[in-house]
mmCIF file of C-alpha atoms and ligand atoms in Angstrom:
data_model
loop_
_atom_site.group_PDB
_atom_site.id
_atom_site.type_symbol
_atom_site.label_atom_id
_atom_site.label_comp_id
_atom_site.label_asym_id
_atom_site.label_seq_id
_atom_site.Cartn_x
_atom_site.Cartn_y
_atom_site.Cartn_z
ATOM 1 C CA MET A 1 0.000 0.000 0.000
ATOM 2 C CA GLY A 2 2.031 2.948 -1.246
ATOM 3 C CA THR A 3 0.950 6.545 -1.853
ATOM 4 C CA ILE A 4 -2.640 7.281 -2.854
ATOM 5 C CA ASP A 5 -3.116 8.253 -6.532
ATOM 6 C CA LEU A 6 -6.326 10.289 -6.903
ATOM 7 C CA GLU A 7 -6.068 10.295 -10.710
ATOM 8 C CA ARG A 8 -7.956 6.997 -10.819
ATOM 9 C CA SER A 9 -10.804 8.009 -8.513
ATOM 10 C CA ASP A 10 -14.298 6.578 -9.160
ATOM 11 C CA PRO A 11 -16.806 8.930 -7.465
ATOM 12 C CA ASP A 12 -19.582 6.305 -7.582
ATOM 13 C CA PHE A 13 -17.616 3.654 -5.673
ATOM 14 C CA VAL A 14 -18.706 4.807 -2.182
ATOM 15 C CA LYS A 15 -22.356 5.024 -3.310
ATOM 16 C CA GLU A 16 -22.087 1.516 -4.791
ATOM 17 C CA LEU A 17 -20.736 0.167 -1.475
ATOM 18 C CA ALA A 18 -23.195 2.159 0.661
ATOM 19 C CA ARG A 19 -26.087 0.341 -1.028
ATOM 20 C CA GLN A 20 -24.817 -3.058 0.163
ATOM 21 C CA PRO A 21 -24.715 -4.687 3.644
ATOM 22 C CA GLY A 22 -21.424 -3.709 5.280
ATOM 23 C CA GLY A 23 -20.975 -0.514 3.297
ATOM 24 C CA GLU A 24 -23.802 1.619 4.754
ATOM 25 C CA SER A 25 -21.818 3.389 7.498
ATOM 26 C CA ILE A 26 -18.504 3.969 5.740
ATOM 27 C CA SER A 27 -18.917 7.733 5.366
ATOM 28 C CA ALA A 28 -19.082 8.082 9.176
ATOM 29 C CA CYS A 29 -15.329 7.328 9.476
ATOM 30 C CA PHE A 30 -13.490 10.288 11.042
ATOM 31 C CA ALA A 31 -10.001 8.790 10.653
ATOM 32 C CA CYS A 32 -9.278 8.141 14.370
ATOM 33 C CA ARG A 33 -7.260 4.981 13.513
ATOM 34 C CA SER A 34 -8.647 2.954 16.464
ATOM 35 C CA CYS A 35 -9.180 0.153 13.936
ATOM 36 C CA VAL A 36 -5.466 0.085 13.123
ATOM 37 C CA ALA A 37 -4.474 0.085 16.808
ATOM 38 C CA GLY A 38 -6.379 -3.169 17.431
ATOM 39 C CA CYS A 39 -5.746 -4.950 14.134
ATOM 40 C CA PRO A 40 -3.572 -8.085 14.574
ATOM 41 C CA ILE A 41 -2.496 -7.960 10.924
ATOM 42 C CA SER A 42 -1.395 -4.301 11.161
ATOM 43 C CA ALA A 43 0.628 -5.314 14.240
ATOM 44 C CA ILE A 44 2.793 -7.674 12.185
ATOM 45 C CA ASN A 45 2.593 -5.962 8.770
ATOM 46 C CA ARG A 46 2.857 -2.178 8.885
ATOM 47 C CA GLU A 47 1.818 -1.980 5.240
ATOM 48 C CA PHE A 48 -1.671 -3.243 6.143
ATOM 49 C CA SER A 49 -4.050 -0.635 7.530
ATOM 50 C CA PRO A 50 -7.866 -0.873 7.690
ATOM 51 C CA ALA A 51 -7.997 2.931 8.129
ATOM 52 C CA LYS A 52 -6.077 3.416 4.895
ATOM 53 C CA ILE A 53 -8.367 0.998 3.050
ATOM 54 C CA ILE A 54 -11.366 3.013 4.325
ATOM 55 C CA ARG A 55 -9.681 6.243 3.121
ATOM 56 C CA MET A 56 -9.004 4.692 -0.281
ATOM 57 C CA VAL A 57 -12.656 3.638 -0.517
ATOM 58 C CA LEU A 58 -13.774 7.165 0.388
ATOM 59 C CA TYR A 59 -11.438 8.529 -2.303
ATOM 60 C CA GLY A 60 -13.063 6.181 -4.817
ATOM 61 C CA LEU A 61 -9.944 4.150 -5.611
ATOM 62 C CA LYS A 62 -11.970 1.121 -6.646
ATOM 63 C CA GLU A 63 -9.625 -0.584 -9.087
ATOM 64 C CA GLU A 64 -6.564 0.047 -6.929
ATOM 65 C CA ILE A 65 -8.269 -1.649 -3.959
ATOM 66 C CA LEU A 66 -9.845 -4.574 -5.802
ATOM 67 C CA LYS A 67 -6.794 -5.599 -7.756
ATOM 68 C CA ASN A 68 -4.465 -5.420 -4.761
ATOM 69 C CA ASP A 69 -3.834 -8.457 -2.572
ATOM 70 C CA PHE A 70 -3.844 -6.461 0.678
ATOM 71 C CA ILE A 71 -7.618 -6.822 1.278
ATOM 72 C CA TRP A 72 -7.028 -10.585 1.466
ATOM 73 C CA LEU A 73 -4.680 -10.131 4.443
ATOM 74 C CA CYS A 74 -7.672 -9.271 6.665
ATOM 75 C CA SER A 75 -8.359 -12.291 8.903
ATOM 76 C CA THR A 76 -11.997 -11.279 9.555
ATOM 77 C CA CYS A 77 -11.377 -11.142 13.309
ATOM 78 C CA TYR A 78 -13.880 -8.273 13.893
ATOM 79 C CA THR A 79 -11.597 -6.412 16.371
ATOM 80 C CA CYS A 80 -11.713 -3.219 14.311
ATOM 81 C CA GLN A 81 -15.468 -3.348 13.962
ATOM 82 C CA GLU A 82 -15.932 -3.864 17.727
ATOM 83 C CA ARG A 83 -13.712 -0.866 18.480
ATOM 84 C CA CYS A 84 -14.821 1.665 15.871
ATOM 85 C CA PRO A 85 -16.422 4.619 17.715
ATOM 86 C CA GLN A 86 -18.345 5.532 14.570
ATOM 87 C CA GLY A 87 -19.983 2.153 14.058
ATOM 88 C CA VAL A 88 -18.299 1.533 10.718
ATOM 89 C CA SER A 89 -18.795 -2.137 9.727
ATOM 90 C CA ILE A 90 -15.139 -2.488 8.766
ATOM 91 C CA THR A 91 -14.939 -6.295 8.756
ATOM 92 C CA GLU A 92 -18.101 -6.602 6.686
ATOM 93 C CA LEU A 93 -16.747 -3.975 4.326
ATOM 94 C CA MET A 94 -13.597 -6.085 3.881
ATOM 95 C CA THR A 95 -15.779 -9.083 2.989
ATOM 96 C CA LEU A 96 -17.729 -6.910 0.572
ATOM 97 C CA LEU A 97 -14.494 -5.781 -1.088
ATOM 98 C CA LYS A 98 -13.257 -9.387 -1.331
ATOM 99 C CA ASN A 99 -16.545 -10.442 -2.943
ATOM 100 C CA MET A 100 -16.324 -7.565 -5.423
ATOM 101 C CA ALA A 101 -12.719 -8.497 -6.230
ATOM 102 C CA VAL A 102 -13.818 -12.087 -6.993
ATOM 103 C CA LYS A 103 -16.694 -10.882 -9.202
ATOM 104 C CA GLU A 104 -14.360 -8.610 -11.153
ATOM 105 C CA GLY A 105 -11.744 -11.345 -11.571
ATOM 106 C CA TYR A 106 -9.066 -9.812 -9.325
ATOM 107 C CA ALA A 107 -8.849 -12.426 -6.519
ATOM 108 C CA PRO A 108 -5.398 -14.005 -5.904
ATOM 109 C CA ALA A 109 -4.692 -17.396 -7.511
ATOM 110 C CA GLY A 110 -4.938 -19.233 -4.159
ATOM 111 C CA ILE A 111 -8.521 -18.044 -3.661
ATOM 112 C CA TRP A 112 -9.559 -19.365 -7.089
ATOM 113 C CA THR A 113 -7.933 -22.710 -6.256
ATOM 114 C CA GLN A 114 -9.797 -22.936 -2.935
ATOM 115 C CA MET A 115 -13.069 -21.990 -4.635
ATOM 116 C CA LYS A 116 -12.564 -24.699 -7.266
ATOM 117 C CA LEU A 117 -11.864 -27.304 -4.570
ATOM 118 C CA VAL A 118 -14.941 -26.384 -2.519
ATOM 119 C CA LYS A 119 -17.166 -26.378 -5.615
ATOM 120 C CA GLY A 120 -15.803 -29.689 -6.881
ATOM 121 C CA GLU A 121 -15.160 -31.629 -3.675
ATOM 122 C CA GLY A 122 -17.187 -29.776 -1.054
ATOM 123 C CA ARG A 123 -14.082 -29.223 1.097
ATOM 124 C CA ILE A 124 -10.693 -27.550 0.838
ATOM 125 C CA TYR A 125 -8.992 -30.424 2.668
ATOM 126 C CA PRO A 126 -10.332 -33.939 1.980
ATOM 127 C CA ILE A 127 -11.116 -36.076 5.046
ATOM 128 C CA ASP A 128 -10.210 -39.761 4.770
ATOM 129 C CA ASP A 129 -10.105 -42.828 6.995
ATOM 130 C CA PHE A 130 -6.646 -41.860 8.262
ATOM 131 C CA ASP A 131 -8.056 -38.571 9.642
ATOM 132 C CA ASN A 132 -10.954 -40.414 11.245
ATOM 133 C CA LYS A 133 -8.586 -42.857 12.954
ATOM 134 C CA LYS A 134 -6.742 -39.862 14.436
ATOM 135 C CA ARG A 135 -10.110 -38.429 15.532
ATOM 136 C CA ASP A 136 -10.992 -41.793 17.179
ATOM 137 C CA LYS A 137 -7.747 -41.642 19.171
ATOM 138 C CA ALA A 138 -8.496 -38.073 20.266
ATOM 139 C CA GLY A 139 -12.036 -39.029 21.319
ATOM 140 C CA LEU A 140 -13.610 -36.898 18.600
ATOM 141 C CA PRO A 141 -16.632 -37.963 16.517
ATOM 142 C CA ARG A 142 -15.949 -39.306 13.010
ATOM 143 C CA LEU A 143 -16.576 -36.993 10.058
ATOM 144 C CA SER A 144 -18.156 -37.967 6.758
ATOM 145 C CA THR A 145 -15.484 -38.536 4.106
ATOM 146 C CA SER A 146 -17.742 -37.234 1.328
ATOM 147 C CA CYS A 147 -19.347 -33.820 0.843
ATOM 148 C CA GLY A 148 -21.722 -34.716 -1.952
ATOM 149 C CA GLU A 149 -24.438 -32.364 -0.680
ATOM 150 C CA ILE A 150 -22.194 -29.292 -0.981
ATOM 151 C CA LYS A 151 -21.099 -30.348 -4.462
ATOM 152 C CA GLU A 152 -24.768 -30.711 -5.445
ATOM 153 C CA LEU A 153 -25.595 -27.254 -4.073
ATOM 154 C CA PHE A 154 -22.979 -25.638 -6.313
ATOM 155 C CA GLN A 155 -24.175 -27.645 -9.318
ATOM 156 C CA GLN A 156 -27.668 -26.154 -8.840
ATOM 157 C CA GLU A 157 -26.320 -22.598 -9.296
HETATM 158 S S1 SF4 B 1 -11.983 3.139 13.936
HETATM 159 FE FE1 SF4 B 1 -13.747 3.707 12.654
HETATM 160 S S2 SF4 B 1 -13.759 5.945 12.623
HETATM 161 FE FE2 SF4 B 1 -11.739 5.322 13.369
HETATM 162 S S3 SF4 B 1 -10.454 5.245 11.488
HETATM 163 FE FE3 SF4 B 1 -11.243 3.185 11.804
HETATM 164 S S4 SF4 B 1 -13.144 3.135 10.571
HETATM 165 FE FE4 SF4 B 1 -12.606 5.282 10.835
HETATM 166 S S1 SF4 B 2 -11.206 -7.693 10.816
HETATM 167 FE FE1 SF4 B 2 -9.446 -7.485 9.429
HETATM 168 S S2 SF4 B 2 -8.968 -5.310 9.382
HETATM 169 FE FE2 SF4 B 2 -10.285 -5.674 11.157
HETATM 170 S S3 SF4 B 2 -8.908 -5.961 12.888
HETATM 171 FE FE3 SF4 B 2 -9.364 -7.988 12.071
HETATM 172 S S4 SF4 B 2 -7.741 -8.397 10.567
HETATM 173 FE FE4 SF4 B 2 -7.691 -6.194 10.997
#
């Protein structure tokens, strides 16, 4: 996340987000940075800042946000949203931005791979008898080794 380039501003971006769940309260942000202070990702990566992402949204930098991988660093922990004094739904906004990035074809390769696995197999990590034996030893209930129902759901799309 380098300097902000206002040349590429899309003035309708905020309105587009404000119409969707998670984007309604974004204009209430008064740049206090409480979200950054509590963010576990900002604590280990100084380049990541929810406050800066909010600013970029307010400046209408749609393409710059959606095509960048930094939105995918958000771990959806909700700390920022709990702490925001202005009631900005920051975590939900991050999810909204991720969904928009997928729709516009900008998601990172790993996300497409995970999506393909879930749609095809119903799970990212297959469960087999070996896993269930380990679960038996740990006193945990066995899990089904097939996810046919999930696969069917995606086929009905
Ligand atoms: S905590 Fe809320 S008001 Fe403060 S900078 Fe973050 S989004 Fe804006
Ligand atoms: S939800 Fe995302 S942006 Fe907010 S504190 Fe957690 S990791 Fe940071």
